[in-house]
């Protein structure tokens, strides 16, 4: 009898280890590979003795912040995706389906065009993206909230509408803006892990980790929710509170990621989906594996993005889309998936 | 394995993740700014991030110190042989760090984040803002020359160019001013405002920019028809340029169309001029607008 | 702890502004099986939902084992009442995991994993419902009857004092119909679980239930033993259809016979 429980837990631990190992490999790969390949043994030398050399500079000024950021954003996005897919019980839901990315982009556009960041400081760029994301969250919540019940269908529709309206507004703003501003906007929307501000970079993984902890507290609730909202209610779950808290967490994680790194899509859609196919739908193992998996995935995509056409750099969002989409299509063709 | 053990293992995962994050972040925050590259005051190794800068470096005969430039730095011919570190908009940060430059010259189009990364690595980065007028072109040139310790050479070139410009301005001040529309973009239609050095081309060549008051550069065909320019100049955009000419020829009321005065100018010439290419472009412009006026090439030398 | 497991006093309630139930008054002693019957749309499912607080009272109270439902937390309610829905969502989950979810109300604040005791309880009830052999099968691979049994197993794993079922046998063959109703009877008599079940089939209700609540237009039309409720005049009044009530030869409970309308007309015509 207890053997069955043990088997399940051992399997879970195995999966978590696997994905954690994947993440560690991705980190090491990101450290070693770039325009310049620095082999692993040399890295230790450089860390301890190499202050002042170019390799040291590359490792610490260029690659380390990318890794920290990639970790933070990849894990945040895939965690947000897993949470949203759990709340909406729909495998096609992504952090971007809710219009959050659209509004964040809109916020940044405003900032660039009205040159707010020259007035108040460079910090305002991510801040305006975050405000845009928050605005979307508030808008969606207010418009779809009826007598204490959050209607899922309304949110999905609203999200799609907000996405469309935001991109139209962005196109409008781009058409009346000066050329210098255009570059800034386009760069930002292509998504990049090249952020330099120390505080922002360090913030990403910390926020993602906090999000993971909060998500875990609700992991049982998510499991119950997968049976349907009414069924979950009968099991004693506070359904509305669960949806609200997780919705806010997912939105905050997405808003933060988009504000710091621009638009990097697909991670929130593909990684939880793929992880679910491998480890199953129990959120107690799904959340942590998505967390590690997303971080590793983004790091690998970023490494590819900056080496394939070196010294030029592909937008990392393009790489995540191509690779993520291919993997997903291949996996789906091999195995029937039911959420 | 009991339940307690399982809980311990799970907690360990969280702990390990937290440690990993903390370790990485501390390593990142702990190390200071890169400290190499600031020591040498002598500038021996230069990297250029823009075609104008590259061209000006060659003008100042400091190209022996130029280590790398962008793939768009094609003038003069020798510039193509230098190492490439990316485009005007995006550069390879790692490659630049490995080349150990003493100074990097950036433009207003350069990726600011990447430049910040270079600065964090301790590399000197100097950014040249887009020149909005002929005097600014000269000033940028002078500033560049100072870094290269070629100030004298620069002053010489500038004073020659200035003399020639004055001569041309004087000569063109008496001619009948023609209305000019200078197109630098299609779909959407884009022209130049008063704040562009191209406006200086128009001014100095005895012309009037019908779009001088535009703020963003975005212009409509209707506005052009109302402005009724005598001459339309299109900065070549490849095939699109030819299409644009055909488009304009549909509007028979425009003087420029009636007089078949639609010309093309090399967009390279008009978009990134050094003081010398400014003169070249200016003379080419005069050939379009006032072909009857003879500019004596020997003037100002 | 009173000896009434459920009491509803002057209960009025519905969905939003629409009031469905009016003036519901009844009390249910522990250890009974109550059947809720009535025509389509009379509020049977709504009544079940009122007991679990999904449908809130606009007026009146619901009292579970002496405690006011309005003052109970969702979790406390889940430990007392378990529900087997009419059409449970088919999820891609295996039976054991599904049944184990019934222990969720008993998890402590920070507990994420089931204890061994939880698993024992789940397996015990799976055995009771004869679903132990299906424990690794996915819900999507099972027949309606098997799924219903698994749902009952899950409800039982909540170890409730009161079990609510919404039309548990409507789509099943007679084997499963009798099987499930026999199981409910066994749970009631041997394990002391109070049961409220909504049934369409008047005869099943008559056979198995101690008392019946006949609802009509959101009100209780009649309440009492099958003998008092299942009379042809009451049924004709509520269901607006002609029936004949006989006695089941084995159990002597009322047995409702339906008549084909055409046959009836011919008979009437013949009688004239």
Tab-separated table of N, CA and C in Angstrom, chain A residues 123-265:
chain	number	residue	atom	x	y	z
A	123	UNK	N	15.319	53.923	-15.009
A	123	UNK	CA	14.507	52.934	-14.330
A	123	UNK	C	13.068	52.953	-14.823
A	124	UNK	N	12.663	54.127	-15.341
A	124	UNK	CA	11.251	54.261	-15.686
A	124	UNK	C	10.853	53.374	-16.849
A	125	UNK	N	11.805	52.921	-17.628
A	125	UNK	CA	11.424	52.100	-18.780
A	125	UNK	C	10.795	50.785	-18.320
A	126	UNK	N	11.481	50.005	-17.505
A	126	UNK	CA	10.821	48.792	-17.001
A	126	UNK	C	9.605	49.130	-16.156
A	127	UNK	N	9.679	50.235	-15.441
A	127	UNK	CA	8.555	50.580	-14.582
A	127	UNK	C	7.299	50.842	-15.400
A	128	UNK	N	7.472	51.529	-16.527
A	128	UNK	CA	6.296	51.816	-17.346
A	128	UNK	C	5.743	50.539	-17.953
A	129	UNK	N	6.625	49.603	-18.281
A	129	UNK	CA	6.137	48.323	-18.791
A	129	UNK	C	5.346	47.598	-17.720
A	130	UNK	N	5.868	47.652	-16.527
A	130	UNK	CA	5.198	46.981	-15.422
A	130	UNK	C	3.851	47.624	-15.142
A	131	UNK	N	3.805	48.966	-15.184
A	131	UNK	CA	2.521	49.641	-14.949
A	131	UNK	C	1.513	49.242	-15.998
A	132	UNK	N	1.986	49.155	-17.256
A	132	UNK	CA	1.075	48.746	-18.319
A	132	UNK	C	0.505	47.372	-18.026
A	133	UNK	N	1.376	46.460	-17.586
A	133	UNK	CA	0.930	45.103	-17.281
A	133	UNK	C	-0.078	45.125	-16.148
A	134	UNK	N	0.219	45.901	-15.132
A	134	UNK	CA	-0.677	45.989	-13.981
A	134	UNK	C	-2.026	46.555	-14.391
A	135	UNK	N	-1.967	47.548	-15.290
A	135	UNK	CA	-3.209	48.143	-15.770
A	135	UNK	C	-4.073	47.085	-16.446
A	136	UNK	N	-3.425	46.249	-17.248
A	136	UNK	CA	-4.170	45.179	-17.921
A	136	UNK	C	-4.810	44.266	-16.895
A	137	UNK	N	-4.052	43.910	-15.861
A	137	UNK	CA	-4.580	43.004	-14.842
A	137	UNK	C	-5.795	43.613	-14.157
A	138	UNK	N	-5.653	44.898	-13.770
A	138	UNK	CA	-6.756	45.573	-13.078
A	138	UNK	C	-7.974	45.651	-13.992
A	139	UNK	N	-7.721	46.030	-15.245
A	139	UNK	CA	-8.808	46.148	-16.215
A	139	UNK	C	-9.570	44.842	-16.346
A	140	UNK	N	-8.806	43.772	-16.536
A	140	UNK	CA	-9.433	42.471	-16.732
A	140	UNK	C	-10.210	42.079	-15.489
A	141	UNK	N	-9.613	42.304	-14.337
A	141	UNK	CA	-10.261	41.891	-13.103
A	141	UNK	C	-11.569	42.645	-12.910
A	142	UNK	N	-11.513	43.963	-13.088
A	142	UNK	CA	-12.706	44.774	-12.862
A	142	UNK	C	-13.814	44.411	-13.846
A	143	UNK	N	-13.423	44.244	-15.115
A	143	UNK	CA	-14.449	44.024	-16.130
A	143	UNK	C	-15.040	42.617	-16.096
A	144	UNK	N	-14.331	41.667	-15.521
A	144	UNK	CA	-14.861	40.308	-15.580
A	144	UNK	C	-15.346	39.824	-14.229
A	145	UNK	N	-15.352	40.697	-13.265
A	145	UNK	CA	-15.698	40.298	-11.911
A	145	UNK	C	-17.161	40.578	-11.656
A	146	UNK	N	-17.949	39.555	-11.429
A	146	UNK	CA	-19.359	39.804	-11.158
A	146	UNK	C	-19.747	39.138	-9.865
A	147	UNK	N	-20.079	39.958	-8.877
A	147	UNK	CA	-20.569	39.451	-7.593
A	147	UNK	C	-19.620	38.412	-7.007
A	148	UNK	N	-18.359	38.745	-7.026
A	148	UNK	CA	-17.407	37.887	-6.354
A	148	UNK	C	-17.000	36.672	-7.149
A	149	UNK	N	-17.523	36.513	-8.362
A	149	UNK	CA	-17.150	35.329	-9.132
A	149	UNK	C	-16.388	35.749	-10.380
A	150	UNK	N	-15.226	35.179	-10.574
A	150	UNK	CA	-14.420	35.524	-11.737
A	150	UNK	C	-14.792	34.579	-12.867
A	151	UNK	N	-15.400	35.107	-13.911
A	151	UNK	CA	-15.802	34.247	-15.020
A	151	UNK	C	-14.629	34.035	-15.969
A	152	UNK	N	-14.281	32.776	-16.148
A	152	UNK	CA	-13.121	32.444	-16.949
A	152	UNK	C	-13.300	32.862	-18.401
A	153	UNK	N	-14.438	32.585	-18.965
A	153	UNK	CA	-14.645	32.891	-20.381
A	153	UNK	C	-14.478	34.374	-20.653
A	154	UNK	N	-15.010	35.190	-19.737
A	154	UNK	CA	-14.878	36.633	-19.918
A	154	UNK	C	-13.425	37.050	-19.964
A	155	UNK	N	-12.629	36.474	-19.077
A	155	UNK	CA	-11.230	36.878	-19.010
A	155	UNK	C	-10.504	36.543	-20.297
A	156	UNK	N	-10.751	35.342	-20.823
A	156	UNK	CA	-10.064	34.965	-22.050
A	156	UNK	C	-10.415	35.915	-23.183
A	157	UNK	N	-11.704	36.200	-23.329
A	157	UNK	CA	-12.119	37.106	-24.392
A	157	UNK	C	-11.521	38.487	-24.208
A	158	UNK	N	-11.612	38.975	-22.979
A	158	UNK	CA	-11.050	40.291	-22.683
A	158	UNK	C	-9.577	40.340	-23.002
A	159	UNK	N	-8.873	39.291	-22.615
A	159	UNK	CA	-7.435	39.249	-22.837
A	159	UNK	C	-7.103	39.359	-24.307
A	160	UNK	N	-7.806	38.604	-25.115
A	160	UNK	CA	-7.548	38.653	-26.554
A	160	UNK	C	-7.842	40.047	-27.097
A	161	UNK	N	-8.956	40.626	-26.646
A	161	UNK	CA	-9.302	41.972	-27.107
A	161	UNK	C	-8.238	42.979	-26.720
A	162	UNK	N	-7.809	42.909	-25.465
A	162	UNK	CA	-6.790	43.854	-25.007
A	162	UNK	C	-5.505	43.691	-25.812
A	163	UNK	N	-5.169	42.452	-26.124
A	163	UNK	CA	-3.986	42.211	-26.961
A	163	UNK	C	-4.094	42.943	-28.274
A	164	UNK	N	-5.227	42.761	-28.933
A	164	UNK	CA	-5.417	43.392	-30.230
A	164	UNK	C	-5.363	44.903	-30.147
A	165	UNK	N	-6.094	45.435	-29.161
A	165	UNK	CA	-6.143	46.891	-29.040
A	165	UNK	C	-4.752	47.443	-28.743
A	166	UNK	N	-4.023	46.772	-27.860
A	166	UNK	CA	-2.673	47.251	-27.541
A	166	UNK	C	-1.790	47.272	-28.766
A	167	UNK	N	-1.785	46.193	-29.545
A	167	UNK	CA	-0.876	46.187	-30.696
A	167	UNK	C	-1.287	47.232	-31.707
A	168	UNK	N	-2.603	47.475	-31.854
A	168	UNK	CA	-3.022	48.535	-32.776
A	168	UNK	C	-2.546	49.888	-32.284
A	169	UNK	N	-2.689	50.122	-30.975
A	169	UNK	CA	-2.242	51.394	-30.421
A	169	UNK	C	-0.737	51.567	-30.588
A	170	UNK	N	-0.017	50.467	-30.422
A	170	UNK	CA	1.433	50.544	-30.584
A	170	UNK	C	1.775	50.909	-32.018
A	171	UNK	N	1.098	50.280	-32.969
A	171	UNK	CA	1.365	50.605	-34.369
A	171	UNK	C	1.061	52.068	-34.641
A	172	UNK	N	-0.031	52.548	-34.047
A	172	UNK	CA	-0.385	53.947	-34.215
A	172	UNK	C	0.718	54.848	-33.672
A	173	UNK	N	1.177	54.535	-32.450
A	173	UNK	CA	2.223	55.345	-31.845
A	173	UNK	C	3.497	55.304	-32.667
A	174	UNK	N	3.805	54.120	-33.186
A	174	UNK	CA	5.015	54.003	-33.984
A	174	UNK	C	4.920	54.859	-35.240
A	175	UNK	N	3.725	54.969	-35.817
A	175	UNK	CA	3.602	55.703	-37.062
A	175	UNK	C	3.766	57.202	-36.860
A	176	UNK	N	3.513	57.688	-35.641
A	176	UNK	CA	3.659	59.131	-35.465
A	176	UNK	C	4.923	59.488	-34.706
A	177	UNK	N	5.775	58.496	-34.487
A	177	UNK	CA	6.951	58.797	-33.675
A	177	UNK	C	8.160	59.088	-34.544
A	178	UNK	N	9.159	59.663	-33.900
A	178	UNK	CA	10.399	59.959	-34.614
A	178	UNK	C	11.203	58.681	-34.803
A	179	UNK	N	12.093	58.739	-35.776
A	179	UNK	CA	12.838	57.537	-36.125
A	179	UNK	C	13.683	56.999	-34.976
A	180	UNK	N	14.291	57.909	-34.209
A	180	UNK	CA	15.166	57.422	-33.119
A	180	UNK	C	14.350	56.601	-32.142
A	181	UNK	N	13.117	57.062	-31.905
A	181	UNK	CA	12.281	56.337	-30.954
A	181	UNK	C	11.899	54.964	-31.472
A	182	UNK	N	11.663	54.906	-32.778
A	182	UNK	CA	11.272	53.636	-33.383
A	182	UNK	C	12.256	52.528	-33.044
A	183	UNK	N	13.539	52.870	-33.165
A	183	UNK	CA	14.555	51.857	-32.869
A	183	UNK	C	14.391	51.320	-31.467
A	184	UNK	N	14.220	52.267	-30.530
A	184	UNK	CA	14.079	51.838	-29.142
A	184	UNK	C	12.907	50.891	-28.965
A	185	UNK	N	11.771	51.245	-29.563
A	185	UNK	CA	10.577	50.420	-29.384
A	185	UNK	C	10.768	49.045	-30.005
A	186	UNK	N	11.284	49.041	-31.226
A	186	UNK	CA	11.434	47.766	-31.917
A	186	UNK	C	12.402	46.861	-31.176
A	187	UNK	N	13.527	47.436	-30.728
A	187	UNK	CA	14.495	46.650	-29.964
A	187	UNK	C	13.820	45.985	-28.798
A	188	UNK	N	13.066	46.808	-28.071
A	188	UNK	CA	12.478	46.324	-26.832
A	188	UNK	C	11.475	45.221	-27.095
A	189	UNK	N	10.710	45.352	-28.189
A	189	UNK	CA	9.712	44.321	-28.424
A	189	UNK	C	10.330	43.031	-28.923
A	190	UNK	N	11.571	43.082	-29.381
A	190	UNK	CA	12.143	41.835	-29.893
A	190	UNK	C	12.639	40.939	-28.770
A	191	UNK	N	12.738	41.455	-27.595
A	191	UNK	CA	13.122	40.611	-26.465
A	191	UNK	C	14.612	40.344	-26.413
A	192	UNK	N	15.214	40.653	-25.271
A	192	UNK	CA	16.648	40.424	-25.160
A	192	UNK	C	17.032	40.301	-23.694
A	193	UNK	N	18.045	39.518	-23.431
A	193	UNK	CA	18.513	39.358	-22.065
A	193	UNK	C	19.672	40.291	-21.776
A	194	UNK	N	19.755	41.400	-22.535
A	194	UNK	CA	20.929	42.250	-22.405
A	194	UNK	C	20.810	43.366	-21.398
A	195	UNK	N	19.793	43.323	-20.543
A	195	UNK	CA	19.603	44.377	-19.544
A	195	UNK	C	20.835	44.530	-18.664
A	196	UNK	N	21.167	45.790	-18.342
A	196	UNK	CA	22.410	46.019	-17.618
A	196	UNK	C	22.202	46.459	-16.177
A	197	UNK	N	21.030	47.013	-15.894
A	197	UNK	CA	20.820	47.528	-14.544
A	197	UNK	C	20.891	46.410	-13.512
A	198	UNK	N	21.783	46.558	-12.540
A	198	UNK	CA	22.025	45.476	-11.593
A	198	UNK	C	20.814	45.091	-10.774
A	199	UNK	N	20.087	46.104	-10.349
A	199	UNK	CA	18.951	45.818	-9.479
A	199	UNK	C	17.895	45.021	-10.226
A	200	UNK	N	17.626	45.439	-11.461
A	200	UNK	CA	16.602	44.745	-12.229
A	200	UNK	C	17.002	43.300	-12.488
A	201	UNK	N	18.265	43.130	-12.851
A	201	UNK	CA	18.729	41.781	-13.167
A	201	UNK	C	18.614	40.876	-11.950
A	202	UNK	N	19.024	41.385	-10.807
A	202	UNK	CA	18.962	40.553	-9.595
A	202	UNK	C	17.527	40.307	-9.165
A	203	UNK	N	16.661	41.239	-9.496
A	203	UNK	CA	15.271	41.122	-9.059
A	203	UNK	C	14.564	39.940	-9.708
A	204	UNK	N	14.918	39.685	-10.962
A	204	UNK	CA	14.166	38.675	-11.728
A	204	UNK	C	14.124	37.301	-11.061
A	205	UNK	N	15.268	36.695	-10.750
A	205	UNK	CA	15.171	35.358	-10.176
A	205	UNK	C	14.568	35.349	-8.772
A	206	UNK	N	14.782	36.432	-8.028
A	206	UNK	CA	14.211	36.480	-6.680
A	206	UNK	C	12.685	36.498	-6.761
A	207	UNK	N	12.174	37.331	-7.664
A	207	UNK	CA	10.720	37.397	-7.824
A	207	UNK	C	10.179	36.059	-8.291
A	208	UNK	N	10.902	35.422	-9.211
A	208	UNK	CA	10.437	34.137	-9.720
A	208	UNK	C	10.379	33.113	-8.594
A	209	UNK	N	11.405	33.121	-7.753
A	209	UNK	CA	11.454	32.160	-6.660
A	209	UNK	C	10.305	32.396	-5.689
A	210	UNK	N	10.062	33.657	-5.356
A	210	UNK	CA	8.942	33.967	-4.455
A	210	UNK	C	7.631	33.492	-5.070
A	211	UNK	N	7.524	33.714	-6.385
A	211	UNK	CA	6.324	33.256	-7.068
A	211	UNK	C	6.166	31.753	-6.945
A	212	UNK	N	7.292	31.043	-7.024
A	212	UNK	CA	7.231	29.583	-6.921
A	212	UNK	C	6.704	29.165	-5.556
A	213	UNK	N	7.186	29.835	-4.528
A	213	UNK	CA	6.753	29.480	-3.178
A	213	UNK	C	5.255	29.699	-3.009
A	214	UNK	N	4.793	30.857	-3.445
A	214	UNK	CA	3.352	31.137	-3.336
A	214	UNK	C	2.564	30.105	-4.134
A	215	UNK	N	3.057	29.804	-5.331
A	215	UNK	CA	2.353	28.848	-6.181
A	215	UNK	C	2.252	27.497	-5.500
A	216	UNK	N	3.325	27.120	-4.791
A	216	UNK	CA	3.322	25.812	-4.150
A	216	UNK	C	2.278	25.699	-3.062
A	217	UNK	N	2.072	26.821	-2.376
A	217	UNK	CA	1.055	26.801	-1.329
A	217	UNK	C	-0.301	26.449	-1.926
A	218	UNK	N	-0.489	26.826	-3.182
A	218	UNK	CA	-1.775	26.563	-3.811
A	218	UNK	C	-1.745	25.350	-4.738
A	219	UNK	N	-0.700	24.539	-4.645
A	219	UNK	CA	-0.573	23.452	-5.614
A	219	UNK	C	-1.688	22.430	-5.464
A	220	UNK	N	-2.067	22.133	-4.231
A	220	UNK	CA	-3.177	21.189	-4.024
A	220	UNK	C	-4.460	21.781	-4.598
A	221	UNK	N	-4.636	23.076	-4.373
A	221	UNK	CA	-5.845	23.724	-4.893
A	221	UNK	C	-5.918	23.577	-6.406
A	222	UNK	N	-4.764	23.731	-7.057
A	222	UNK	CA	-4.762	23.610	-8.508
A	222	UNK	C	-5.138	22.201	-8.935
A	223	UNK	N	-4.629	21.221	-8.203
A	223	UNK	CA	-5.002	19.847	-8.526
A	223	UNK	C	-6.508	19.677	-8.452
A	224	UNK	N	-7.089	20.187	-7.359
A	224	UNK	CA	-8.538	20.054	-7.195
A	224	UNK	C	-9.272	20.805	-8.303
A	225	UNK	N	-8.738	21.968	-8.663
A	225	UNK	CA	-9.385	22.794	-9.683
A	225	UNK	C	-9.464	22.074	-11.022
A	226	UNK	N	-8.533	21.154	-11.262
A	226	UNK	CA	-8.531	20.472	-12.557
A	226	UNK	C	-9.749	19.566	-12.727
A	227	UNK	N	-10.453	19.300	-11.628
A	227	UNK	CA	-11.669	18.495	-11.744
A	227	UNK	C	-12.869	19.362	-12.082
A	228	UNK	N	-12.667	20.662	-12.069
A	228	UNK	CA	-13.801	21.553	-12.303
A	228	UNK	C	-13.985	22.426	-11.076
A	229	UNK	N	-14.521	23.632	-11.303
A	229	UNK	CA	-14.622	24.563	-10.190
A	229	UNK	C	-15.599	24.086	-9.126
A	230	UNK	N	-16.715	23.521	-9.568
A	230	UNK	CA	-17.710	23.087	-8.590
A	230	UNK	C	-17.162	21.927	-7.762
A	231	UNK	N	-16.517	20.982	-8.453
A	231	UNK	CA	-15.945	19.840	-7.746
A	231	UNK	C	-14.907	20.309	-6.730
A	232	UNK	N	-14.076	21.263	-7.149
A	232	UNK	CA	-13.053	21.768	-6.237
A	232	UNK	C	-13.703	22.398	-5.017
A	233	UNK	N	-14.797	23.093	-5.245
A	233	UNK	CA	-15.526	23.709	-4.134
A	233	UNK	C	-16.002	22.653	-3.164
A	234	UNK	N	-16.523	21.540	-3.705
A	234	UNK	CA	-17.017	20.476	-2.837
A	234	UNK	C	-15.900	19.850	-2.032
A	235	UNK	N	-14.667	19.977	-2.517
A	235	UNK	CA	-13.536	19.427	-1.780
A	235	UNK	C	-13.014	20.408	-0.742
A	236	UNK	N	-13.720	21.495	-0.568
A	236	UNK	CA	-13.329	22.411	0.496
A	236	UNK	C	-12.344	23.478	0.075
A	237	UNK	N	-12.075	23.601	-1.231
A	237	UNK	CA	-11.126	24.600	-1.716
A	237	UNK	C	-11.829	25.952	-1.835
A	238	UNK	N	-11.142	27.022	-1.416
A	238	UNK	CA	-11.714	28.350	-1.641
A	238	UNK	C	-11.362	28.747	-3.067
A	239	UNK	N	-12.276	28.452	-3.974
A	239	UNK	CA	-11.986	28.557	-5.399
A	239	UNK	C	-11.689	29.982	-5.832
A	240	UNK	N	-12.528	30.917	-5.391
A	240	UNK	CA	-12.326	32.289	-5.846
A	240	UNK	C	-10.994	32.848	-5.372
A	241	UNK	N	-10.660	32.537	-4.122
A	241	UNK	CA	-9.395	33.065	-3.597
A	241	UNK	C	-8.209	32.471	-4.361
A	242	UNK	N	-8.308	31.181	-4.635
A	242	UNK	CA	-7.230	30.532	-5.379
A	242	UNK	C	-7.042	31.189	-6.736
A	243	UNK	N	-8.145	31.353	-7.458
A	243	UNK	CA	-8.039	31.937	-8.793
A	243	UNK	C	-7.452	33.340	-8.712
A	244	UNK	N	-7.934	34.118	-7.754
A	244	UNK	CA	-7.470	35.495	-7.651
A	244	UNK	C	-5.983	35.569	-7.365
A	245	UNK	N	-5.559	34.858	-6.311
A	245	UNK	CA	-4.145	34.933	-5.924
A	245	UNK	C	-3.233	34.465	-7.052
A	246	UNK	N	-3.572	33.322	-7.634
A	246	UNK	CA	-2.691	32.784	-8.673
A	246	UNK	C	-2.707	33.648	-9.917
A	247	UNK	N	-3.861	34.231	-10.205
A	247	UNK	CA	-3.966	35.111	-11.347
A	247	UNK	C	-3.063	36.322	-11.163
A	248	UNK	N	-3.094	36.884	-9.970
A	248	UNK	CA	-2.240	38.031	-9.696
A	248	UNK	C	-0.769	37.645	-9.765
A	249	UNK	N	-0.424	36.503	-9.165
A	249	UNK	CA	0.977	36.073	-9.200
A	249	UNK	C	1.453	35.898	-10.639
A	250	UNK	N	0.648	35.191	-11.441
A	250	UNK	CA	1.045	34.961	-12.829
A	250	UNK	C	1.187	36.286	-13.573
A	251	UNK	N	0.256	37.209	-13.329
A	251	UNK	CA	0.318	38.483	-14.030
A	251	UNK	C	1.527	39.293	-13.601
A	252	UNK	N	1.806	39.307	-12.310
A	252	UNK	CA	2.968	40.065	-11.845
A	252	UNK	C	4.259	39.501	-12.415
A	253	UNK	N	4.362	38.176	-12.403
A	253	UNK	CA	5.563	37.552	-12.955
A	253	UNK	C	5.727	37.923	-14.424
A	254	UNK	N	4.618	37.850	-15.168
A	254	UNK	CA	4.695	38.179	-16.587
A	254	UNK	C	5.032	39.644	-16.790
A	255	UNK	N	4.325	40.516	-16.056
A	255	UNK	CA	4.572	41.943	-16.213
A	255	UNK	C	6.018	42.286	-15.939
A	256	UNK	N	6.560	41.723	-14.887
A	256	UNK	CA	7.956	41.988	-14.546
A	256	UNK	C	8.884	41.496	-15.652
A	257	UNK	N	8.651	40.279	-16.119
A	257	UNK	CA	9.515	39.714	-17.158
A	257	UNK	C	9.478	40.551	-18.417
A	258	UNK	N	8.271	40.918	-18.833
A	258	UNK	CA	8.142	41.694	-20.060
A	258	UNK	C	8.799	43.058	-19.904
A	259	UNK	N	8.645	43.664	-18.732
A	259	UNK	CA	9.244	44.985	-18.547
A	259	UNK	C	10.755	44.951	-18.597
A	260	UNK	N	11.344	43.893	-18.088
A	260	UNK	CA	12.810	43.870	-18.042
A	260	UNK	C	13.407	43.384	-19.353
A	261	UNK	N	12.804	42.363	-19.933
A	261	UNK	CA	13.470	41.724	-21.067
A	261	UNK	C	12.723	41.872	-22.388
A	262	UNK	N	11.636	42.599	-22.402
A	262	UNK	CA	10.902	42.706	-23.647
A	262	UNK	C	10.038	41.472	-23.867
A	263	UNK	N	9.586	41.306	-25.090
A	263	UNK	CA	8.620	40.258	-25.355
A	263	UNK	C	9.308	38.968	-25.773
A	264	UNK	N	9.232	37.994	-24.902
A	264	UNK	CA	9.796	36.686	-25.209
A	264	UNK	C	8.648	35.696	-25.086
A	265	UNK	N	8.075	35.321	-26.179
A	265	UNK	CA	6.899	34.476	-26.129
A	265	UNK	C	7.235	33.002	-26.179
